PDB file of C-alpha atoms in Angstrom:
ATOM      1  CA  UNK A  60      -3.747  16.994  32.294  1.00 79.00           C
ATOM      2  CA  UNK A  61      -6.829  17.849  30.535  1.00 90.00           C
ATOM      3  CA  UNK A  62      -8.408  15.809  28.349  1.00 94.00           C
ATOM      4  CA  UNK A  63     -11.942  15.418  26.208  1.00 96.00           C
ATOM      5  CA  UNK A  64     -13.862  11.950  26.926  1.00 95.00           C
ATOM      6  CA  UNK A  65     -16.127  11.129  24.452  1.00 96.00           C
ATOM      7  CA  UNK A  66     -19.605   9.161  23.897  1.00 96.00           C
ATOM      8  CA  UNK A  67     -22.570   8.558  22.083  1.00 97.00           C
ATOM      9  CA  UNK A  68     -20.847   7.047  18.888  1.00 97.00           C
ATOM     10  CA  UNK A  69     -22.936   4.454  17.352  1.00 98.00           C
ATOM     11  CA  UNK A  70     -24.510   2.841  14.299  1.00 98.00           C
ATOM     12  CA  UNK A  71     -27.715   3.751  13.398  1.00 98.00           C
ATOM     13  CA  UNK A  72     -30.428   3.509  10.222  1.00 98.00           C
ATOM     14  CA  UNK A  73     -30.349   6.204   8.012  1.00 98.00           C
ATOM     15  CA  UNK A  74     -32.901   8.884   9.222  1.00 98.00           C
ATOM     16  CA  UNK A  75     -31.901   7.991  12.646  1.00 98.00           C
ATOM     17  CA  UNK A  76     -30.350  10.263  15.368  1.00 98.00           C
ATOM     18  CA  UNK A  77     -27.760  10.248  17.926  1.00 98.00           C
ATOM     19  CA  UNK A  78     -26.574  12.181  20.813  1.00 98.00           C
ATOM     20  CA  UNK A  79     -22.921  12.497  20.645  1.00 98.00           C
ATOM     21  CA  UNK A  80     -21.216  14.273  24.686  1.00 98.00           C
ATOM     22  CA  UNK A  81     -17.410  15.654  25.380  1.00 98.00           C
ATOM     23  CA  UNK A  82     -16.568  16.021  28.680  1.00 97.00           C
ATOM     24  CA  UNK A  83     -13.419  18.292  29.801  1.00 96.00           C
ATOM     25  CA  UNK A  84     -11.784  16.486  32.660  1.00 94.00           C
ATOM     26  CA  UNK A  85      -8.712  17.630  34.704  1.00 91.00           C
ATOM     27  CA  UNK A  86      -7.411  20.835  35.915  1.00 88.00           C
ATOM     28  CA  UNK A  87      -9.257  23.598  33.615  1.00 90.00           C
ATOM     29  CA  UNK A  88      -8.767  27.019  34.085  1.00 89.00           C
ATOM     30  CA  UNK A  89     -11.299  28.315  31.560  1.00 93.00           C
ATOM     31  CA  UNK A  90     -12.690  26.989  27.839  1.00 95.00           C
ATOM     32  CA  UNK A  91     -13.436  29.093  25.104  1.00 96.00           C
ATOM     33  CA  UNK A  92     -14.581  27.813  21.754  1.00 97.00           C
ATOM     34  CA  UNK A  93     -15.634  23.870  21.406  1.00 97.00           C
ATOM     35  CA  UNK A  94     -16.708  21.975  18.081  1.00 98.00           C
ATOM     36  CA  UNK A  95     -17.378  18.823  16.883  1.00 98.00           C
ATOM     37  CA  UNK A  96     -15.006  17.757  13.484  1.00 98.00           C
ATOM     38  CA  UNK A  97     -15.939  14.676  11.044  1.00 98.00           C
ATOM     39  CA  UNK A  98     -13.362  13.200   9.015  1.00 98.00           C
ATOM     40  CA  UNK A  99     -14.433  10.516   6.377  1.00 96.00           C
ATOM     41  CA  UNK A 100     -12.039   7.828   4.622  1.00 91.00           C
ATOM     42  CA  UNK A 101     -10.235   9.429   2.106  1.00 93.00           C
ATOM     43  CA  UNK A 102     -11.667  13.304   2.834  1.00 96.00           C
ATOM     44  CA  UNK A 103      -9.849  15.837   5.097  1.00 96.00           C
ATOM     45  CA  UNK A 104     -11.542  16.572   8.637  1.00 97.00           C
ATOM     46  CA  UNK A 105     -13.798  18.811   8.040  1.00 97.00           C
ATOM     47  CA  UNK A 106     -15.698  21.254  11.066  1.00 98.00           C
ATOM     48  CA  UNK A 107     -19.240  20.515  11.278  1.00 98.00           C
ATOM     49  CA  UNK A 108     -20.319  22.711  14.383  1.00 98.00           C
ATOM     50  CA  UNK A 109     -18.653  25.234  16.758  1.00 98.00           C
ATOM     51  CA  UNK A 110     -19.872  26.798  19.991  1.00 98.00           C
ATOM     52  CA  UNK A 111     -17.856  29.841  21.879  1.00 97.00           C
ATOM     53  CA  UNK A 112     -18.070  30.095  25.360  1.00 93.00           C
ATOM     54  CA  UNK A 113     -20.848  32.638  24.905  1.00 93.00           C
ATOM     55  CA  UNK A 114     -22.962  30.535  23.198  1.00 95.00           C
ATOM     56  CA  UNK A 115     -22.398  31.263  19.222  1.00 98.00           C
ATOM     57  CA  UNK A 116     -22.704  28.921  16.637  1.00 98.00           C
ATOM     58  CA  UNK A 117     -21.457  27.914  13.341  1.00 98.00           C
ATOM     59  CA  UNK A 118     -22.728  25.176  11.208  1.00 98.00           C
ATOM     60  CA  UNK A 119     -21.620  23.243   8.434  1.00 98.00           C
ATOM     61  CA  UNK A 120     -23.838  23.813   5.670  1.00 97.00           C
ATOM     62  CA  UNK A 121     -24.471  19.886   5.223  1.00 97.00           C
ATOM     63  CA  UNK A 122     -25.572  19.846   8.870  1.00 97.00           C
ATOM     64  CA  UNK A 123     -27.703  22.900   8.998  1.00 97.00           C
ATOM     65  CA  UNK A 124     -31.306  22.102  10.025  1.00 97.00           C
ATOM     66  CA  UNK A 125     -30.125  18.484  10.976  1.00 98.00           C
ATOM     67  CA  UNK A 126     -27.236  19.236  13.910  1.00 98.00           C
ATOM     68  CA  UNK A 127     -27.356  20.969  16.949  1.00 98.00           C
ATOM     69  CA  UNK A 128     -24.375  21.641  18.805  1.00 98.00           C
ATOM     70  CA  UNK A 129     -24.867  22.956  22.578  1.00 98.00           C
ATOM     71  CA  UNK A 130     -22.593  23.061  25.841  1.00 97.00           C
ATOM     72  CA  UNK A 131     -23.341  23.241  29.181  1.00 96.00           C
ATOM     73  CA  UNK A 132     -20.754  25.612  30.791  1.00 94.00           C
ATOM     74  CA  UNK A 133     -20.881  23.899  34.297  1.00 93.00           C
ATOM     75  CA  UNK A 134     -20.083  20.615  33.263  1.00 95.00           C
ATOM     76  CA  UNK A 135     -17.386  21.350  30.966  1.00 95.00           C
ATOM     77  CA  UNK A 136     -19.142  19.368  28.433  1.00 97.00           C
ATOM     78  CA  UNK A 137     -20.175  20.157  24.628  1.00 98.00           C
ATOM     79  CA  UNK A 138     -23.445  17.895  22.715  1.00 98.00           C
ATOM     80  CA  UNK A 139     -23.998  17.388  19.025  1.00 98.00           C
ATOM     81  CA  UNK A 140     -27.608  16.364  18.680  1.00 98.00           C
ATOM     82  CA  UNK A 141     -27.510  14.598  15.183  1.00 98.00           C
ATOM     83  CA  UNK A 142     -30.499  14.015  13.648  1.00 98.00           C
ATOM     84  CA  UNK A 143     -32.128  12.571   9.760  1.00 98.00           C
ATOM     85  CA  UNK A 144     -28.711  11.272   9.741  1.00 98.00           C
ATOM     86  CA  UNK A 145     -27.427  10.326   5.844  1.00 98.00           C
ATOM     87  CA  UNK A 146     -25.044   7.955   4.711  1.00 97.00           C
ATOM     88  CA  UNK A 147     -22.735  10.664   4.066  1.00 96.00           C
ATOM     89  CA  UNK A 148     -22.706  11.491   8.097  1.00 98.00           C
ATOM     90  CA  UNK A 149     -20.711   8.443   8.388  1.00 98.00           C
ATOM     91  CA  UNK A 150     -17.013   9.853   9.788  1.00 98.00           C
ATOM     92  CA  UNK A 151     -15.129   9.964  12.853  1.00 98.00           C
ATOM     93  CA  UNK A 152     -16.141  12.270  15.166  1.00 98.00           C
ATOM     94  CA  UNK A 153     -13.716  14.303  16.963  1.00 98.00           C
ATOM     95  CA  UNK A 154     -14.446  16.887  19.630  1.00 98.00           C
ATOM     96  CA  UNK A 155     -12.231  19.684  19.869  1.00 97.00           C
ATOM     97  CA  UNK A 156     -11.684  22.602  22.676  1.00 97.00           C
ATOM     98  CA  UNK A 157      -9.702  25.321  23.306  1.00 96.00           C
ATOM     99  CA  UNK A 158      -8.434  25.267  27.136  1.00 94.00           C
ATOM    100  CA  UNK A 159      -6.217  26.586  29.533  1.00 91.00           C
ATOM    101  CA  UNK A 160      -5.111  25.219  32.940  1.00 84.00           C
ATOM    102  CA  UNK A 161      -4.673  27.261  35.679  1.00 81.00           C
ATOM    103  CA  UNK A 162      -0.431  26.867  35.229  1.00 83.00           C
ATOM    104  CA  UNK A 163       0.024  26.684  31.162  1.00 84.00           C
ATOM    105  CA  UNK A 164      -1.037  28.608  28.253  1.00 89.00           C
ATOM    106  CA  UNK A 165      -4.210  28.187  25.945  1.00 91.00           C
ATOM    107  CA  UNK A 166      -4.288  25.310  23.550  1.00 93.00           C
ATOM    108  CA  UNK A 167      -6.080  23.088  21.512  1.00 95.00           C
ATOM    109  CA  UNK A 168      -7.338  19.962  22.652  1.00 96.00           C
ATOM    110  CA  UNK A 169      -8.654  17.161  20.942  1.00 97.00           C
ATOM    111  CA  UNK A 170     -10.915  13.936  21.658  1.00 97.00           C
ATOM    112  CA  UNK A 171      -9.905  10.468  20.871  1.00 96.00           C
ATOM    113  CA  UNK A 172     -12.799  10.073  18.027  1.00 97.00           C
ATOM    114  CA  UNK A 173     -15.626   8.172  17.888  1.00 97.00           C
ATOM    115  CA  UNK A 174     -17.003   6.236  14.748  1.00 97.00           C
ATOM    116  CA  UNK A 175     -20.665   7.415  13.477  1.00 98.00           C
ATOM    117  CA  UNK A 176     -21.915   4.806  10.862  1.00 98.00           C
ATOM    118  CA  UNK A 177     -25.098   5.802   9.326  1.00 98.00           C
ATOM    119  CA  UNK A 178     -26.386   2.640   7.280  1.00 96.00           C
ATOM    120  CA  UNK A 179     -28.996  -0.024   6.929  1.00 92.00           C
TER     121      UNK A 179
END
């Protein structure tokens, strides 16, 4: 019943930004930790930034100084401000969450993806 809608996806000029949102929808109990994950043709999906429910974070180190990752507890959602985007930022983006419903144990949810192509 839950489920993670994302937005923001785009293609933009290197040095560019974006704004990439997750929404939580459906019957949520509670969220803990939420991320955003990148995976690149031919690489493995890699975590670029992670945000508890407490408001911790974790960076990769290619994103640190460039990403900011923030959530806004009320409205389920998580952000990934993305900015001097590279070439190498190109990936899907997938936004991940750890929920629980009010009638079924915690797990791990995942987003559909959404394609970031940094080019010119």
């Amino acid at each position: 019943q839950v489920q993670l809608v994302e937005s923001g996806g785009g293609l933009v000029q290197p040095g560019g930004s974006l704004r990439l949102s997750c929404a939580a929808s459906g019957s949520i109990f509670s969220i803990g930790t939420m991320g955003w994950y990148r995976q690149a043709p031919g690489k493995q999906r890699e975590s670029v930034a992670v945000i508890t429910s407490g408001g911790v974070t974790n960076y990769v180190d290619a994103a640190k100084g460039r990403f900011t990752i923030s959530r806004d507890n009320a409205k389920n959602t998580v952000y990934l401000q993305m900015n001097s985007l590279k070439p190498e930022d190109t990936a899907v983006y997938y936004c991940n969450a750890v929920v629980q419903s009010r009638w079924s144990a915690e797990y791990t949810k995942w987003g559909q993806g959404t394609q970031v192509t940094v080019s010119s």
